Amino acid sequence: MTGKRVCIYLMAGPDTPALAEAAALSGADMLEIGFPFSDPLADGPVVRRAAERALALGMRTAACLRCLAEVRARVSVPLIPMTYASILEAYGYGRFVEDAGRAGATSLIVADLPTDARPDVRRVQLVAPTTPPERIRMAAEWTDGWLYLVSVTGPTGARSVLSGQLPALAERARMETDLPLLAGFGISTPHQAAAAASLTDGIVVGSMAIHIAAQSGPAGLRRFVSSLRRAVDDVAVHAMGER
Amino acid sequence: VNGERSGYYGEFGGAYVPETLVPALAQLERGWEQLRNDPSYLEPLQWLQRTYAGRPTPLYRAERLPGAKRRRIYLKREDLCHTGAHKINNALGQALLAVRLGKTRIVAETGAGQHGVAAATVCARFGLRCDVYMGEEDMRRQRSNVARMALLGAEVRPVRFGTRTLKEATSEAIRDWLANVETTHYLIGSAVGPHPYPRIVHDLQSVIGREARAQILESEGRLPDAVVACVGGGSNAIGIFSAFIDDPHVDLIGVEAEGAASLVRGRPAILHGSRSSVLADEDGQILSTHSISAGLDYPGVGPEHAHLRDSGRARYVTATDDDAAAAFRLLAEREGIIPALEPSHALAHALELDAEVVLVCLSGRGDKDLAIVLERSGAEATLAT
């Protein structure tokens, strides 16, 4: 156990069970499964287009829950649906949590619910470079197991360089909590993954994983996740050596 | 009208946004609470309303419309505002607010282009950088407003995905704000969006209702039987309704486009940061809409309207593209006023009302819509031959 985690985001769809299996076999510790929404405010073009494709293929809530169960049949890692409040509003918040749990979900992320909205819905909380210390503390108190560090102010999507805002955010979050901190938004290459993991307890990669899965299927995704895994493990080994 | 939870109107409203935006919304709320009654904010605003925007706008009795003998129709002439619509009321107020908050850049969305033009105008006036997101389909049908925005120094950024209309333009403007929230103020154009935006837009548009109430009392010596306004996001409607909400005998009527009737046919859903009555399917996915009028072509509506509907204080009806086009022509031919297609929906309904004194919010002028109406009548003429 290295302590550094790799979390991969995949959009729910017909190919997702095979892709999820490839990601888990090549070293993903955790998977986020996107439940598509027509108007995803927190997402950049890659995830937005993936959501449009998924909806065109009929990936409504019930189909996404079936997809989640099919993924669960193939992998044993934690599975986290990531979606938007309108989906939960329509399905019923409590009913969604229950049915997703039954399908194999271990937690939940809702991109457009601020920390203090719907405290009845236990979920992984997100904090951003703009988040003040008192809200980081509140998020840490209410979050489900780990804290999601939004590395950049902005929507999801690959960036050419790792956000300069992450070091300060990681440091501020570390002052408020001992929970694992995973950095996401704008992390797409092994190099960026290593740099982010050196500041945190792990990384989340979404847009690039979706892009590679669409381009070259499970085999391509396997190579990509392996490269992230190696980059992140090297950081962990290096950190142990220094100790 | 506010419910017990702050930022809610009954069960509608709230702030459904990524955590990243929460501090900016809190800053906006604090700033607005401080400034909304502060003379150092209100005096320059009122001076600009008077000397720059052309307020107060007149109240005009349309005596040559059909049925004018038994029904007295008054038009609140927001079409005479600088830039040609009520949108300038909100844009001026928010630009002054942005300057006080230390922001140097404005991002906005626009449908018909009226809000985009108002935003570009106030940015030119205050020396702010301005970027306006507009759907490609709307850029095509509202070409003259695109040219006006460019002339005023704004950058119009085309949105080329999804519906290519106001819904997607709004999403892109919010994503831009998300990425530039430290320097940028999001100048939302209607009474929609996360708290405190519906409140800010309500306050800034309430000048329409305050003036109209005083003007109709002066002309008629009494309140109107009905107040009629078109509803897309609902800013001109909330502006004029606001002065009559506590007068239970005044019938408040919002008129939606038949193909975009969020209040008449919507369900509770979350769009662009608030919970409201939205055209959505049973899974909470937002539906696409159709209207001849780009400004009404939007699947959501301000949360306060959803609450006014449910509380029974206001009622909401629809008008078709044909109804609106007919009212557009009628007002031009009988009164010499070319209205925008948006308030033509309100006028169409007002002409059918069985009431003695009717106040209609004529929220904008129709220059921008000439091509659409002429193209439409050209098509009719071809069919007739």
Short mmCIF file of N, CA and C in Angstrom, two decimals, chain B residues 4 10 12 33 41 46 57 140 155 164 191 218 223 233-234 298 326-327 330 332 349:
data_model
loop_
_atom_site.label_atom_id
_atom_site.label_comp_id
_atom_site.label_asym_id
_atom_site.label_seq_id
_atom_site.Cartn_x
_atom_site.Cartn_y
_atom_site.Cartn_z
N GLU B 4 -38.76 31.24 4.54
CA GLU B 4 -38.02 31.30 5.79
C GLU B 4 -36.53 31.05 5.58
N GLY B 10 -40.38 30.51 -1.10
CA GLY B 10 -41.08 29.26 -0.87
C GLY B 10 -40.11 28.12 -1.05
N PHE B 12 -38.57 27.45 -3.90
CA PHE B 12 -37.77 27.69 -5.10
C PHE B 12 -36.63 28.67 -4.81
N GLU B 33 -26.42 43.78 0.00
CA GLU B 33 -27.13 44.18 1.22
C GLU B 33 -26.64 45.53 1.72
N TYR B 41 -24.38 54.69 -3.41
CA TYR B 41 -24.63 53.83 -4.57
C TYR B 41 -25.88 54.31 -5.32
N GLN B 46 -29.32 56.62 -9.72
CA GLN B 46 -30.52 57.37 -10.14
C GLN B 46 -30.16 58.47 -11.13
N THR B 57 -39.55 56.34 -17.82
CA THR B 57 -40.14 56.10 -19.13
C THR B 57 -41.63 56.47 -19.06
N ARG B 140 -27.43 34.32 -35.41
CA ARG B 140 -27.98 34.36 -36.76
C ARG B 140 -29.27 35.19 -36.80
N GLU B 155 -16.62 41.66 -26.72
CA GLU B 155 -16.31 40.50 -27.54
C GLU B 155 -17.49 39.53 -27.45
N ARG B 164 -27.63 25.82 -28.98
CA ARG B 164 -27.06 27.03 -29.61
C ARG B 164 -27.92 28.26 -29.35
N ALA B 191 -34.01 37.45 -13.99
CA ALA B 191 -34.24 37.19 -12.56
C ALA B 191 -34.02 35.72 -12.24
N GLU B 218 -51.98 58.48 -11.37
CA GLU B 218 -52.16 59.84 -11.82
C GLU B 218 -53.17 59.92 -12.98
N LEU B 223 -55.88 51.89 -9.26
CA LEU B 223 -54.95 50.86 -9.72
C LEU B 223 -55.54 50.12 -10.91
N GLY B 233 -37.01 34.67 -18.67
CA GLY B 233 -36.46 34.50 -17.31
C GLY B 233 -37.32 35.23 -16.29
N GLY B 234 -37.97 36.31 -16.76
CA GLY B 234 -38.97 36.98 -15.93
C GLY B 234 -38.55 38.30 -15.31
N TYR B 298 -36.22 29.91 -23.58
CA TYR B 298 -35.41 29.47 -22.43
C TYR B 298 -36.25 28.53 -21.58
N ALA B 326 -48.93 38.68 -34.71
CA ALA B 326 -50.12 39.49 -35.03
C ALA B 326 -50.15 40.75 -34.15
N ALA B 327 -49.85 40.59 -32.87
CA ALA B 327 -49.85 41.75 -31.97
C ALA B 327 -48.74 42.74 -32.35
N LEU B 330 -50.07 44.69 -35.28
CA LEU B 330 -51.19 45.53 -34.86
C LEU B 330 -50.70 46.80 -34.17
N ALA B 332 -47.81 48.21 -34.45
CA ALA B 332 -47.12 49.05 -35.43
C ALA B 332 -48.16 49.82 -36.26
N HIS B 349 -52.01 38.79 -25.22
CA HIS B 349 -52.92 38.34 -24.15
C HIS B 349 -53.77 39.49 -23.63
#
